[in-house]
Coordinates of C-alpha atoms and ligand atoms in Angstrom, one line a residue:
X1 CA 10.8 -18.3 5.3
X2 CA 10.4 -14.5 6.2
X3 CA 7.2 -11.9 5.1
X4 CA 8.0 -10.8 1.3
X5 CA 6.4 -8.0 -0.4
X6 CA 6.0 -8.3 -4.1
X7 CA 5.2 -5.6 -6.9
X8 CA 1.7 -6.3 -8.1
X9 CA 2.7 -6.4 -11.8
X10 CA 6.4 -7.5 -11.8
X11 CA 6.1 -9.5 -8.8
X12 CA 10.1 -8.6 -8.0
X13 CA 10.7 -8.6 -4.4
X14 CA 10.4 -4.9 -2.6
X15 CA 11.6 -5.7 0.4
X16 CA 15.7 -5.5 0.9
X17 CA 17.0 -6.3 4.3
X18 CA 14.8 -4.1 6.9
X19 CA 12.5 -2.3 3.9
X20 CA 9.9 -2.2 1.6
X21 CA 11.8 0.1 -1.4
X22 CA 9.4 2.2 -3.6
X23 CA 9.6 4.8 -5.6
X24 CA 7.2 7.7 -4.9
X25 CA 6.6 11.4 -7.2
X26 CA 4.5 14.1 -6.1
X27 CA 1.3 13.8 -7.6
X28 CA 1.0 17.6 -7.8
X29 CA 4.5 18.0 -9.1
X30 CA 6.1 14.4 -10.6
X31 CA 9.6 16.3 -11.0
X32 CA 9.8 15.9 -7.3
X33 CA 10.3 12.2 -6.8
X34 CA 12.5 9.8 -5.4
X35 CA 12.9 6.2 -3.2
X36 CA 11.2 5.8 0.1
X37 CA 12.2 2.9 2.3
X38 CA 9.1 1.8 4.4
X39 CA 8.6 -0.3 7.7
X40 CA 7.3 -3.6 6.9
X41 CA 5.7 -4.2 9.9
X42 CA 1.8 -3.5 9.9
X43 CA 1.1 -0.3 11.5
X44 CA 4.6 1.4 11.3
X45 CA 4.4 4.3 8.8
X46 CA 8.0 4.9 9.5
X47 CA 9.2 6.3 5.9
X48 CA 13.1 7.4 5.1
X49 CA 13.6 9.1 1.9
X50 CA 16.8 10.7 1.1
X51 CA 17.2 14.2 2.2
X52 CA 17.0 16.1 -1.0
X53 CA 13.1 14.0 -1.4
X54 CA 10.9 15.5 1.4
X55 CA 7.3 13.9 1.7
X56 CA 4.7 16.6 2.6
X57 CA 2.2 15.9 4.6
X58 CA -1.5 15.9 2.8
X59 CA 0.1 15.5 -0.6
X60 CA -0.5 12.5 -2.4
X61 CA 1.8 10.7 -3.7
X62 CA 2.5 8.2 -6.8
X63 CA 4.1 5.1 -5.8
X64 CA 5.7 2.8 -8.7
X65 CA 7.6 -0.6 -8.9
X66 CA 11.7 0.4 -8.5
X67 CA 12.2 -2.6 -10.6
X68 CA 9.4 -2.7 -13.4
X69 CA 7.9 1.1 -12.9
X70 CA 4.5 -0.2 -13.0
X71 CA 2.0 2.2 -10.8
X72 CA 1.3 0.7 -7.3
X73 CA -1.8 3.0 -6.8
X74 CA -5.1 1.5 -6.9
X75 CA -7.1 1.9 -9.9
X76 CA -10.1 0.6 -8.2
X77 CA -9.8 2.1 -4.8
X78 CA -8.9 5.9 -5.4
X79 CA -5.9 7.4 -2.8
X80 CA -4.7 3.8 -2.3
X81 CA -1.8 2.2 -3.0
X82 CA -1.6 -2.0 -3.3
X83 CA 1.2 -3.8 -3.1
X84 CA 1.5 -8.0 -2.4
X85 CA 2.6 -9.8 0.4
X86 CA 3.3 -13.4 1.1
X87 CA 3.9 -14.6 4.4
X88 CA 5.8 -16.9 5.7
X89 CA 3.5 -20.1 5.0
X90 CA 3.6 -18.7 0.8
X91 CA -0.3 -17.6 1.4
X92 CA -0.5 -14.4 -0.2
X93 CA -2.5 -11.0 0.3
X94 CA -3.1 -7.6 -1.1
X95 CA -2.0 -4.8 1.0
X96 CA -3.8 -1.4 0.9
X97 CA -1.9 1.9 2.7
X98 CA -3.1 5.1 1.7
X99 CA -1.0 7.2 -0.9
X100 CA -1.6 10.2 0.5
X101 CA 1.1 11.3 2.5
X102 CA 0.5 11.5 6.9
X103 CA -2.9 9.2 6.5
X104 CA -2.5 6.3 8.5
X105 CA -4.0 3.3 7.5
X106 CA -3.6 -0.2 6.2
X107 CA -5.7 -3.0 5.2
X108 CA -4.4 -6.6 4.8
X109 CA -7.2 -8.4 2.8
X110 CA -7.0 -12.0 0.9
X111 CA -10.3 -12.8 -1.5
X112 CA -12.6 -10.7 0.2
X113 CA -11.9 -11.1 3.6
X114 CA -9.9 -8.6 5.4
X115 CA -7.4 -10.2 7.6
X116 CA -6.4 -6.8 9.4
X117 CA -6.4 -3.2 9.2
X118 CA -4.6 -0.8 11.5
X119 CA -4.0 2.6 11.8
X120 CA -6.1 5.7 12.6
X121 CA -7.1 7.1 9.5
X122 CA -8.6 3.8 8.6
X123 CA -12.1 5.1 9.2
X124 CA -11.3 7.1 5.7
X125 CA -11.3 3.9 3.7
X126 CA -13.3 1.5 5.3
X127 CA -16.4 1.8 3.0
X128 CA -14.5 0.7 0.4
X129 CA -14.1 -2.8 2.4
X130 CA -17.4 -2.7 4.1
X131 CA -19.8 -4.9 1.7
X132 CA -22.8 -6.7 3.3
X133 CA -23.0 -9.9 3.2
X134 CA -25.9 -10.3 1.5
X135 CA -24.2 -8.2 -1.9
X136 CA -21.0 -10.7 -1.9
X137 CA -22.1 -12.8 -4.1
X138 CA -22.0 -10.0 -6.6
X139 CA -18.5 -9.4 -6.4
Ligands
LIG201 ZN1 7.2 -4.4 -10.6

């Protein structure tokens, strides 16, 4: 069984053959919208849109479900975006990658554990992953 990615609400499948299909609107400007295929592997931010939807750099960006148009963007974690993934043993996480269009980060995390992170914009997010210890038991 291969990596899936599922839609947090829906839980449709996102991934088709070689990508992770969203749809994604200009926060600044939702007229200007469209699908983005991304890389699935951890720490590619290899993104194809078609031509006529260019992603600007520094703009963020609304991600929903293509298939039940649920928002993707984190609620709790402002300029995220969350999506699920199940690997190929059925244990599933919560992915985090930023919405905000040439930021480079991603968090894998299951309960409150993060399992990996990559990219080099991660420094941006990290505090909202970094609890001590001692305040867990709070969450
Ligand atoms: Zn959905």
């Amino acid at each position: 069984m291969a990596v899936e990615y599922l839609c947090k609400v829906c839980r449709g499948h996102l991934n088709v053959k070689t990508s992770i299909i969203l749809a994604a609107a200009k926060l600044s400007d939702r007229k200007h919208r469209g699908l983005i295929y991304l890389n699935p592997e951890l720490g590619n931010y290899t993104a194809t849109t078609h031509p006529s939807f260019h992603i600007n750099e520094g703009e963020e960006y609304i991600y929903t479900c293509p298939i039940c148009g649920a928002q993707l963007n984190s609620m709790k974690y402002l300029h995220l975006v969350r999506i699920l993934m199940k690997d190929d043993e059925g244990k599933e996480f919560n992915i985090y990658f930023s919405g905000i269009a040439g930021e480079k980060c991603t968090y894998k995390i299951r309960g409150n554990k993060i399992e990996a992170k990559t990219g080099p914009d991660l420094k941006i997010y990290d505090k909202y992953f970094e609890v001590p210890d001692q305040d867990r038991k709070y969450l």
